[in-house]
Every structure is written in C-alpha cells, then in structure tokens.
Short mmCIF file of C-alpha atoms in Angstrom, two decimals:
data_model
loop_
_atom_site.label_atom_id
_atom_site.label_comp_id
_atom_site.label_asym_id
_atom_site.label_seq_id
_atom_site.Cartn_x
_atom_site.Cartn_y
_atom_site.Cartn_z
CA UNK A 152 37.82 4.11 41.86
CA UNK A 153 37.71 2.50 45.23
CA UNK A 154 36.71 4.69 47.81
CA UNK A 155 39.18 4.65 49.80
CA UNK A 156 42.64 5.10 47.23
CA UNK A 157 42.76 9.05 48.00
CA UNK A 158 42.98 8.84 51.68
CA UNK A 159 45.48 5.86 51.96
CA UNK A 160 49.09 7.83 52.75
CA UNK A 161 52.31 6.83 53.79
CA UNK A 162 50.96 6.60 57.22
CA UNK A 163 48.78 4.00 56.71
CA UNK A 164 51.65 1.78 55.97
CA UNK A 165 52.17 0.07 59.47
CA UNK A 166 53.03 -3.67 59.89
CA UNK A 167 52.60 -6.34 57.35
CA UNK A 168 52.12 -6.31 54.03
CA UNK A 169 51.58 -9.59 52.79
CA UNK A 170 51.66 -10.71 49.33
CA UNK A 171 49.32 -12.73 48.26
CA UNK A 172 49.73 -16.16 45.89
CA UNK A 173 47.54 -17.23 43.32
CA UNK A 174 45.96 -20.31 44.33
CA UNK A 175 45.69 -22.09 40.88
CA UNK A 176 43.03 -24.46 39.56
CA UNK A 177 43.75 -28.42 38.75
CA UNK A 178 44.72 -28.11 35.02
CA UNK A 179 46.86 -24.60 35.61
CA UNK A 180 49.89 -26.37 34.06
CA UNK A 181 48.33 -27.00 30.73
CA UNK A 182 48.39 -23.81 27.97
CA UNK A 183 44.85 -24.88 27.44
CA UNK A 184 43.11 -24.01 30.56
CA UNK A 185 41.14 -20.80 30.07
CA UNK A 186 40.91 -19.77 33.61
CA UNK A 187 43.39 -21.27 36.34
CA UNK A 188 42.38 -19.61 39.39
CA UNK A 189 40.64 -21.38 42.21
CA UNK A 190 38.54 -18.51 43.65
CA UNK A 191 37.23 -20.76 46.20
CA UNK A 192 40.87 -20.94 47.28
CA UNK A 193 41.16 -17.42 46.98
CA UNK A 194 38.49 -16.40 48.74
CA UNK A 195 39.32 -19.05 51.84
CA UNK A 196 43.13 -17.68 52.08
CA UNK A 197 42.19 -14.24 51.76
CA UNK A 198 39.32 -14.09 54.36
CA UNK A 199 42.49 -16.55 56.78
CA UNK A 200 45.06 -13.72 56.60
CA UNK A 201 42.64 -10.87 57.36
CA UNK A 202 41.03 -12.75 59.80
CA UNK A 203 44.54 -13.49 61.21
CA UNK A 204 45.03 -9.46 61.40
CA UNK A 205 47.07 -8.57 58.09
CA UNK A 206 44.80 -5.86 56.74
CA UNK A 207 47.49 -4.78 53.72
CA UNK A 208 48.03 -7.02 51.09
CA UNK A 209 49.42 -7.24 47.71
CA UNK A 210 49.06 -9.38 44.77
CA UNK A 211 50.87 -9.72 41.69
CA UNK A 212 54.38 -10.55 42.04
CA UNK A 213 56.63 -12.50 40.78
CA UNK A 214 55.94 -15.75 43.18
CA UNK A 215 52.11 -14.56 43.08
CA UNK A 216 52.39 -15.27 38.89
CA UNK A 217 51.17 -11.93 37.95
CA UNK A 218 53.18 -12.31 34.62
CA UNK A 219 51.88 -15.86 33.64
CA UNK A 220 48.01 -14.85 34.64
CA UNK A 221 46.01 -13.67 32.15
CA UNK A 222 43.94 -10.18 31.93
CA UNK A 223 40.98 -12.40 32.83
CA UNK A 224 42.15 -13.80 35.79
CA UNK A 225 43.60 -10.69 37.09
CA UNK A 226 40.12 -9.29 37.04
CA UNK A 227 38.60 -12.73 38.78
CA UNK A 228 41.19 -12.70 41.56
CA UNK A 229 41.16 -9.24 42.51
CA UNK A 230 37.14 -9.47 42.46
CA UNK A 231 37.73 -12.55 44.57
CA UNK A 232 39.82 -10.77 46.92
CA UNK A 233 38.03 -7.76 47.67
CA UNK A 234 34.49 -9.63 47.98
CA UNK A 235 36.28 -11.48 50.90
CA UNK A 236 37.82 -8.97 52.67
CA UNK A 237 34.58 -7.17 53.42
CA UNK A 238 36.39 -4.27 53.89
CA UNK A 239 38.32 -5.10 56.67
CA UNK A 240 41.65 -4.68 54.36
CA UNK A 241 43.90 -2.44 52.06
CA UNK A 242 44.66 -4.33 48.46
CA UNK A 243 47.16 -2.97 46.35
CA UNK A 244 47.43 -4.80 43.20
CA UNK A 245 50.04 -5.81 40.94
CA UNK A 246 49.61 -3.95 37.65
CA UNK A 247 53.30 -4.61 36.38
CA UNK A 248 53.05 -4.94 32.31
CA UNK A 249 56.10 -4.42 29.45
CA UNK A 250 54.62 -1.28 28.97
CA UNK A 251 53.50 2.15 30.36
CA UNK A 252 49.90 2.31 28.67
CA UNK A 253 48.98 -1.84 29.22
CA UNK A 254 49.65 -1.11 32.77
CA UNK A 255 47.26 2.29 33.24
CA UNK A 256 44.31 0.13 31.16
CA UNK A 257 45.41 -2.70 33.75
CA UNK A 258 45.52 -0.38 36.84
CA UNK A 259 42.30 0.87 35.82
CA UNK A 260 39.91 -1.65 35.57
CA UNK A 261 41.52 -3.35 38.98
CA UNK A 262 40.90 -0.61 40.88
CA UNK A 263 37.44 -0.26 39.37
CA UNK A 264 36.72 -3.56 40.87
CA UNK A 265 37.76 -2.19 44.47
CA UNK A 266 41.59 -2.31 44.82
CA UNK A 267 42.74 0.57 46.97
CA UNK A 268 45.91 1.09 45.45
CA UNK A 269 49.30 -0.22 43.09
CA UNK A 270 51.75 -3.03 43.70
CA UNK A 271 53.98 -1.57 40.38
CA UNK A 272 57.44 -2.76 39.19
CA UNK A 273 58.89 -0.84 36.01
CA UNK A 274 58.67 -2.64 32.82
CA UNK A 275 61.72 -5.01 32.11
CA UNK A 276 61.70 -5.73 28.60
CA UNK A 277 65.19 -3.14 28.29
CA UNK A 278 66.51 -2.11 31.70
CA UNK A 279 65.20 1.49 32.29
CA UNK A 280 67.66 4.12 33.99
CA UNK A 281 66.75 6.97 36.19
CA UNK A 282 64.91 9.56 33.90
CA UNK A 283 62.72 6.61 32.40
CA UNK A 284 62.38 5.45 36.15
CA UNK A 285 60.53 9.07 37.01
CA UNK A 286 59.12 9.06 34.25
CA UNK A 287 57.16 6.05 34.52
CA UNK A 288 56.14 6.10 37.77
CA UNK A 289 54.79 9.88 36.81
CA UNK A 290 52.95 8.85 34.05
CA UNK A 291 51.03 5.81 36.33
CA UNK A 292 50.40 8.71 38.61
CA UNK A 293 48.79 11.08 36.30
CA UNK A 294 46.67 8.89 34.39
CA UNK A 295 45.08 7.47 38.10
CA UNK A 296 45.00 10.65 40.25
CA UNK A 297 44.64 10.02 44.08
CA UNK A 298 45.53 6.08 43.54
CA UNK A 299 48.73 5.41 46.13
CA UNK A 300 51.58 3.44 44.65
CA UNK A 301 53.79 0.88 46.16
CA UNK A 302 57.06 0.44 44.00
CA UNK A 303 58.25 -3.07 43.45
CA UNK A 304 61.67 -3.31 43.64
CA UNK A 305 63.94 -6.10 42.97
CA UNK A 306 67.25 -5.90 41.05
CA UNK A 307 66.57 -9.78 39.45
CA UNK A 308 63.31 -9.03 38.28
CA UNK A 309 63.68 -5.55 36.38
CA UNK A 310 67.07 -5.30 35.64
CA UNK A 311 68.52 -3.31 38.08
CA UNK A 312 68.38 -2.29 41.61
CA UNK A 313 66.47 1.42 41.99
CA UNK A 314 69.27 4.09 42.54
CA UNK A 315 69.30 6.06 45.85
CA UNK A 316 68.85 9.42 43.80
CA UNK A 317 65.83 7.91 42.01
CA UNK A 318 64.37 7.04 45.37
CA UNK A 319 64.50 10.73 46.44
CA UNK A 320 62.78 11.86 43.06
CA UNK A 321 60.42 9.36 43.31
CA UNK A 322 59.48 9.90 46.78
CA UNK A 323 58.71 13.49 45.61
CA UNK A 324 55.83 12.26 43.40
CA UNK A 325 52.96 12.02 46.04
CA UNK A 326 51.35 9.20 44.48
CA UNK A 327 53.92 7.12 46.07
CA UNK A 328 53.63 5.71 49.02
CA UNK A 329 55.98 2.71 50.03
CA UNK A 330 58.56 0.93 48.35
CA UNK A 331 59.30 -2.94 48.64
CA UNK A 332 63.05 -3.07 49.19
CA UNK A 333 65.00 -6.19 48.43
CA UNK A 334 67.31 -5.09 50.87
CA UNK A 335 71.06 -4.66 50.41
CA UNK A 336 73.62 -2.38 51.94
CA UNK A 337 71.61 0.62 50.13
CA UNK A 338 68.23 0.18 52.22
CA UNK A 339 69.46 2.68 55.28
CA UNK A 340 70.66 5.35 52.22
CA UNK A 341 67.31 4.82 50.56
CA UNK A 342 65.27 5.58 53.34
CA UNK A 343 67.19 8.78 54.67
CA UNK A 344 66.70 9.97 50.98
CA UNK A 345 63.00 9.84 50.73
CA UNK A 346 63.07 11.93 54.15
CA UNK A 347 59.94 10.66 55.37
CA UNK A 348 57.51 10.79 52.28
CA UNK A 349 57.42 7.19 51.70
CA UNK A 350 57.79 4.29 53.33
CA UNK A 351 61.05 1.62 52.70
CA UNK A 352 59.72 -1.80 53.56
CA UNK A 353 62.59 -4.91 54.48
CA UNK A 354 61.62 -8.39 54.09
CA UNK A 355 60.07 -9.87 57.21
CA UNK A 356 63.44 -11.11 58.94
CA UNK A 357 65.38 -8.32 58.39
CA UNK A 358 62.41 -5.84 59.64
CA UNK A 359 63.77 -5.94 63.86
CA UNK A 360 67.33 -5.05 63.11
CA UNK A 361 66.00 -2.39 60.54
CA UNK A 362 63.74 -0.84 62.80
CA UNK A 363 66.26 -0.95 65.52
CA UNK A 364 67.95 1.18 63.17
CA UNK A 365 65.46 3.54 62.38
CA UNK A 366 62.51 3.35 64.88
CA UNK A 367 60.55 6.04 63.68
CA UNK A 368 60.17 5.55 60.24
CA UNK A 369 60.53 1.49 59.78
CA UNK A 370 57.08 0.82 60.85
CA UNK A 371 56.06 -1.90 58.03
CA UNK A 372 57.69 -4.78 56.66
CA UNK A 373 56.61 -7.16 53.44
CA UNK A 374 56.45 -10.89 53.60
CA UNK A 375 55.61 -13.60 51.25
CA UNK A 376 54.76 -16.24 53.85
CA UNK A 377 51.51 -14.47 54.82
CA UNK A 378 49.17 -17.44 53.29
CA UNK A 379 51.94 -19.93 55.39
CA UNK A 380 50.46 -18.49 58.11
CA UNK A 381 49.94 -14.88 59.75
CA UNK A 382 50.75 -16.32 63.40
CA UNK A 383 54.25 -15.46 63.66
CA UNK A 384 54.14 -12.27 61.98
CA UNK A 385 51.28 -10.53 63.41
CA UNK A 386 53.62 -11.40 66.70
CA UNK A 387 56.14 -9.85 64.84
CA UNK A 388 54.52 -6.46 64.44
CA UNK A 389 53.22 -6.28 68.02
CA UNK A 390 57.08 -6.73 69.22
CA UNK A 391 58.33 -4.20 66.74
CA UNK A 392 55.28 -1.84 67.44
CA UNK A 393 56.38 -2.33 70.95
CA UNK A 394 59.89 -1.65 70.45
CA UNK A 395 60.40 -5.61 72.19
CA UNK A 396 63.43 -6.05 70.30
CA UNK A 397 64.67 -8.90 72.19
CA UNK A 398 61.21 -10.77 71.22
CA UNK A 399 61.25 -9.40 67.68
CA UNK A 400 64.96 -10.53 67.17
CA UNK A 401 63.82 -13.85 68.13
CA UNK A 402 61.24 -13.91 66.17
CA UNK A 403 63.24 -12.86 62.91
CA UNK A 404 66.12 -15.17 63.68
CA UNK A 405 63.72 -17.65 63.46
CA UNK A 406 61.94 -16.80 60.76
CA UNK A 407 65.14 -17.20 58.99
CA UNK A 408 66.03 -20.45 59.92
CA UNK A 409 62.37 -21.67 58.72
CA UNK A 410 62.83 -19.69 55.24
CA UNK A 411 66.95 -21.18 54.50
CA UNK A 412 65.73 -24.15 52.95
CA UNK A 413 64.17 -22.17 50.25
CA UNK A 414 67.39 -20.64 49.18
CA UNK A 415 69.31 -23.32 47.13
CA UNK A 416 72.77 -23.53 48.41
CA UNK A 417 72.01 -20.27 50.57
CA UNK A 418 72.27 -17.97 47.57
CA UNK A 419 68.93 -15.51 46.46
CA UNK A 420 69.85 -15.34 43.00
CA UNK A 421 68.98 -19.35 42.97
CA UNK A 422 65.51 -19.04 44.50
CA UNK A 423 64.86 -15.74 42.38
CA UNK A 424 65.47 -17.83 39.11
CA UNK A 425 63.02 -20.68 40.29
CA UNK A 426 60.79 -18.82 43.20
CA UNK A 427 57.41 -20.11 41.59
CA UNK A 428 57.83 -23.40 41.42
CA UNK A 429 59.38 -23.46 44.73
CA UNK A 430 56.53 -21.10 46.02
CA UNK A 431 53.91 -23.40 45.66
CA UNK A 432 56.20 -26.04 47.50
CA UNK A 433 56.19 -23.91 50.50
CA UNK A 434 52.55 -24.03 50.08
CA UNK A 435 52.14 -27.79 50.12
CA UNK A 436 54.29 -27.54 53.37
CA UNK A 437 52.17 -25.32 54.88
CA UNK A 438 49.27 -26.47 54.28
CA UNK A 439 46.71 -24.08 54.34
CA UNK A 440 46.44 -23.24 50.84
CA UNK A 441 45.26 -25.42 48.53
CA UNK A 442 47.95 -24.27 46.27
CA UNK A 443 47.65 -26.15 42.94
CA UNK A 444 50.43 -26.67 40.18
CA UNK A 445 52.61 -23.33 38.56
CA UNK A 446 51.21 -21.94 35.39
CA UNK A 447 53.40 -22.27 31.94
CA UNK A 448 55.91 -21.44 31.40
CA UNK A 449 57.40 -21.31 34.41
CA UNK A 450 56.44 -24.91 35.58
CA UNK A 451 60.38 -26.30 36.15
CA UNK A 452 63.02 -26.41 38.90
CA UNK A 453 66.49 -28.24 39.48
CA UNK A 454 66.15 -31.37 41.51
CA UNK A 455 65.67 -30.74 45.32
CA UNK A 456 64.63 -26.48 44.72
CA UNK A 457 60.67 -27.60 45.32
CA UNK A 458 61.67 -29.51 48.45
CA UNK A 459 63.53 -26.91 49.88
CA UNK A 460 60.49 -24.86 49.96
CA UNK A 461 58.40 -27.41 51.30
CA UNK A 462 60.82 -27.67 54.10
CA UNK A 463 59.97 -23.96 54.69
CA UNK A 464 56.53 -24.61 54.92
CA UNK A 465 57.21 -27.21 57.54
CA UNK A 466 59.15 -25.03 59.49
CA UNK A 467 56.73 -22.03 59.36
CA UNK A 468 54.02 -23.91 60.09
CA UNK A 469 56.08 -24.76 63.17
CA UNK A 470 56.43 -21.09 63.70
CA UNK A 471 52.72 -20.52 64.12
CA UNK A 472 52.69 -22.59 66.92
CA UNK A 473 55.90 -21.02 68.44
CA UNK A 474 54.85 -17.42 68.27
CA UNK A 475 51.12 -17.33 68.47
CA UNK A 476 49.52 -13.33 68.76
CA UNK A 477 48.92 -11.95 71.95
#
C-alpha cells in the first residue's frame, strides 16, 4: 500500500483534479497490439501537469479508456505515472470493473505499485439501485482498509445518476472521500447531504458559480483538459482560493466557450456517446500530448464529432496564453 493512502482525507481535496488520458502507442487501433501505451508519453504529460501545479490526478475514465486497456497496461501506466511524479502528487486510479471482486484484485495491485487512492464508478453491466450502491462501495472499502475513494459518477456511464439519499449513506462510509459530480440541478442537494464528510466536485466551468454558492465546502473541482494544458486552471484555483469571483467567472465563462465545440449540437449526451474518439481530437488540438489513435472498439465517431474537439484544443491552448498562473 502506498504510504500515503491512510492520511489522504477529505481535506486534502483542494483545487484540481485532473484526469489523466492514456497516451496510446502507434498500432493502438489494431486488436493485435499487445501493449498500446506510450509510457514515454506518459511519463512527459504526467511530469507537464505536476510541474504545471496539479498535484491530484486521476486515471481511468471513460475518455482516459480505462475499459478498453488491458490489466497489463493498467499496471504499466500507473507505474509510469507514479515514477514521474516523484512524489510531488496524489494518484487515484481508476479501478472500475463489471464486478465487485475484479475490481478489489484490480485496486490492489495498483495501489501496490504506489497509487494513493480510488477513482471507482459502480459496475454497469445491470443498473444497481441504492442498497447495491452501499453495498459496493462498502465492500471496496473493507477489502482495502485506509485506501480513500473518489466515486465516479455519471448517469450515461453507469446507468443512473447517484440518488441524494445514497450520497448521505455513502458519505458515512469513511473510506470515501470526494465524489465527481456530473452536475445537474441535484449537485447543491448532494453536497448539503454529505454534511461535510466528503467532498462534491463540479466540472471545471461550473466550479466559480458553485463555490459562490457554497464557499466553504466547494474547494476542488475535476477537469479533463488538464493534459490541454494546466495554465488556465491552476489560475482558476488561485481565483477561487481567493474568493476573486469576478476573475474566476471569467475564467469559467471562458473555459466554456473553448470546450462548446466538443459538444455536438450543444447536447452532453452526444459527446458522452463518442467522448474517446473526440478526446484524442482535443489532444491533437492541443498539442502537447502526443496522443495517438483510440483503442477498439471504440475507434468511431459521426462526421465532424473529432473536429469539434480539436477545435477545443485550439481554443484551450488559446486559454493558456490568456490566463497564465500568477
């Protein structure tokens, strides 16, 4: 077990937490290739972003390709990740499997390797309703005492959006520590309901107008343009932390207007079905990952969706240069 996993608390979770993508070898696309992460890639993004002063990330997700890597390359990219941090960061890593005891073997040998802590969604084979919720998240708790747990939520991905009553029971399991919210008119209710023992984290551009909300406890947001570019949100946390809301509403309404073009015809639930593809788009746009082609199967999008995210990465990179730190 890392060293570090039993004194990482709710407290610890202040700024951003940026998930990380999988930077994916030449040949990724094919079934054949054996191991499609390019660690060299890895290890130059990872050592960027903490460099750039994000010091919590996460890996795993759904536009990270945690469910189209292997068990091998799990265990490569994590290594890869912690040997360049030096340290310097937090790493909670995405453990999500279709069942309870794949995901404790997973969770296991990642944090063996030096992971702090869990990125976990439910598994979505069947959608799972509040006593299963508990449940799970109890078991994962049990079976790695004193290893924190961020909860991945997101209605799209497992089948339903985690009820407000779940969050309070949940938040009573100590092993719990944040939550990533999708957001929603809910987010406010959910975070009055864990009263305090966990964190609820917006997305980047909704994290001023939460935290205008609810200055004391929004003190983190998530993000998925961290390997875009750290720039603009490290500027973001230091206007937040400051309680500059003018600068941090600027900063959001911005941030925004540089993610839109990601969202095909302005609706989530079209990026959601295609975000991978359109992930590594953004990438290209950016530039500072050498991002590589999606793994199978998820390799596809309509006409125009992987353009729309390399119009993001455009923007953002414009962003970097708009709202440097400091």
């Amino acid at each position: 077990m890392s060293s570090t996993s039993k004194s990482v608390t709710a407290e610890a979770i202040r700024g951003i937490l940026g998930i990380l993508p999988t930077p994916s070898t030449p040949d990724a696309d094919h079934w054949s290739c054996e191991q499609s992460v390019d660690l060299d890639a890895t290890a130059a993004m990872t050592r960027m972003v903490v460099e750039g002063g994000v010091t919590l990330l996460m890996t795993g997700g759904s536009f990270g390709e945690g469910p189209s890597l292997t068990w091998r390359e799990h265990q490569a990219f994590t290594d890869a990740i912690v040997r360049s941090h030096g340290g310097k960061a937090l790493l909670f890593v995405g453990v999500t499997t279709l069942n309870t005891r794949d995901t404790i073997e997973r969770a296991r040998g990642l944090i063996a390797l030096g992971a702090d802590g869990l990125f976990l969604g439910r598994p979505m084979w069947m959608a799972m309703d509040h006593p299963a919720i508990v449940r799970f998240y109890a078991d994962v708790a049990e079976a790695l005492p004193g290893v924190p747990i961020v909860v991945y939520d997101n209605e799209f991905a497992f089948k339903g959006k985690i009820a407000t009553d779940t969050y309070r029971e949940l938040s009573r399991n100590r092993a719990i520590i944040a939550t990533k919210h999708i957001g929603g008119p809910t987010m406010s209710q959910d975070l009055l309901a864990v009263e305090g023992r966990m964190k609820v984290l917006p997305v980047d551009s909704q994290w001023s107008r939460f935290a205008q909300a609810h200055p004391d406890e929004a003190t983190a947001c998530w993000t998925g343009n961290v390997a875009d570019g750290p720039e603009p949100l490290v500027t973001l946390a230091g206007a937040v932390g400051r309680r500059d809301w003018a600068l941090a509403d600027r900063i959001s309404e911005r941030m925004w207007w540089a993610q839109l073009p990601m969202f095909p015809g302005g609706k989530l639930e079209n990026f959601v079905d295609y975000n991978i593809p359109i992930a590594h788009g953004r990438l290209e746009g950016s530039g500072l990952v050498r991002s590589g082609p999606p793994r199978p199967p998820y390799l596809f999008a309509p006409d125009g969706y992987v353009e729309g995210g390399r119009e993001t990465g455009r923007r953002w990179e414009s962003l970097r240069r708009e709202f440097p730190p400091g």
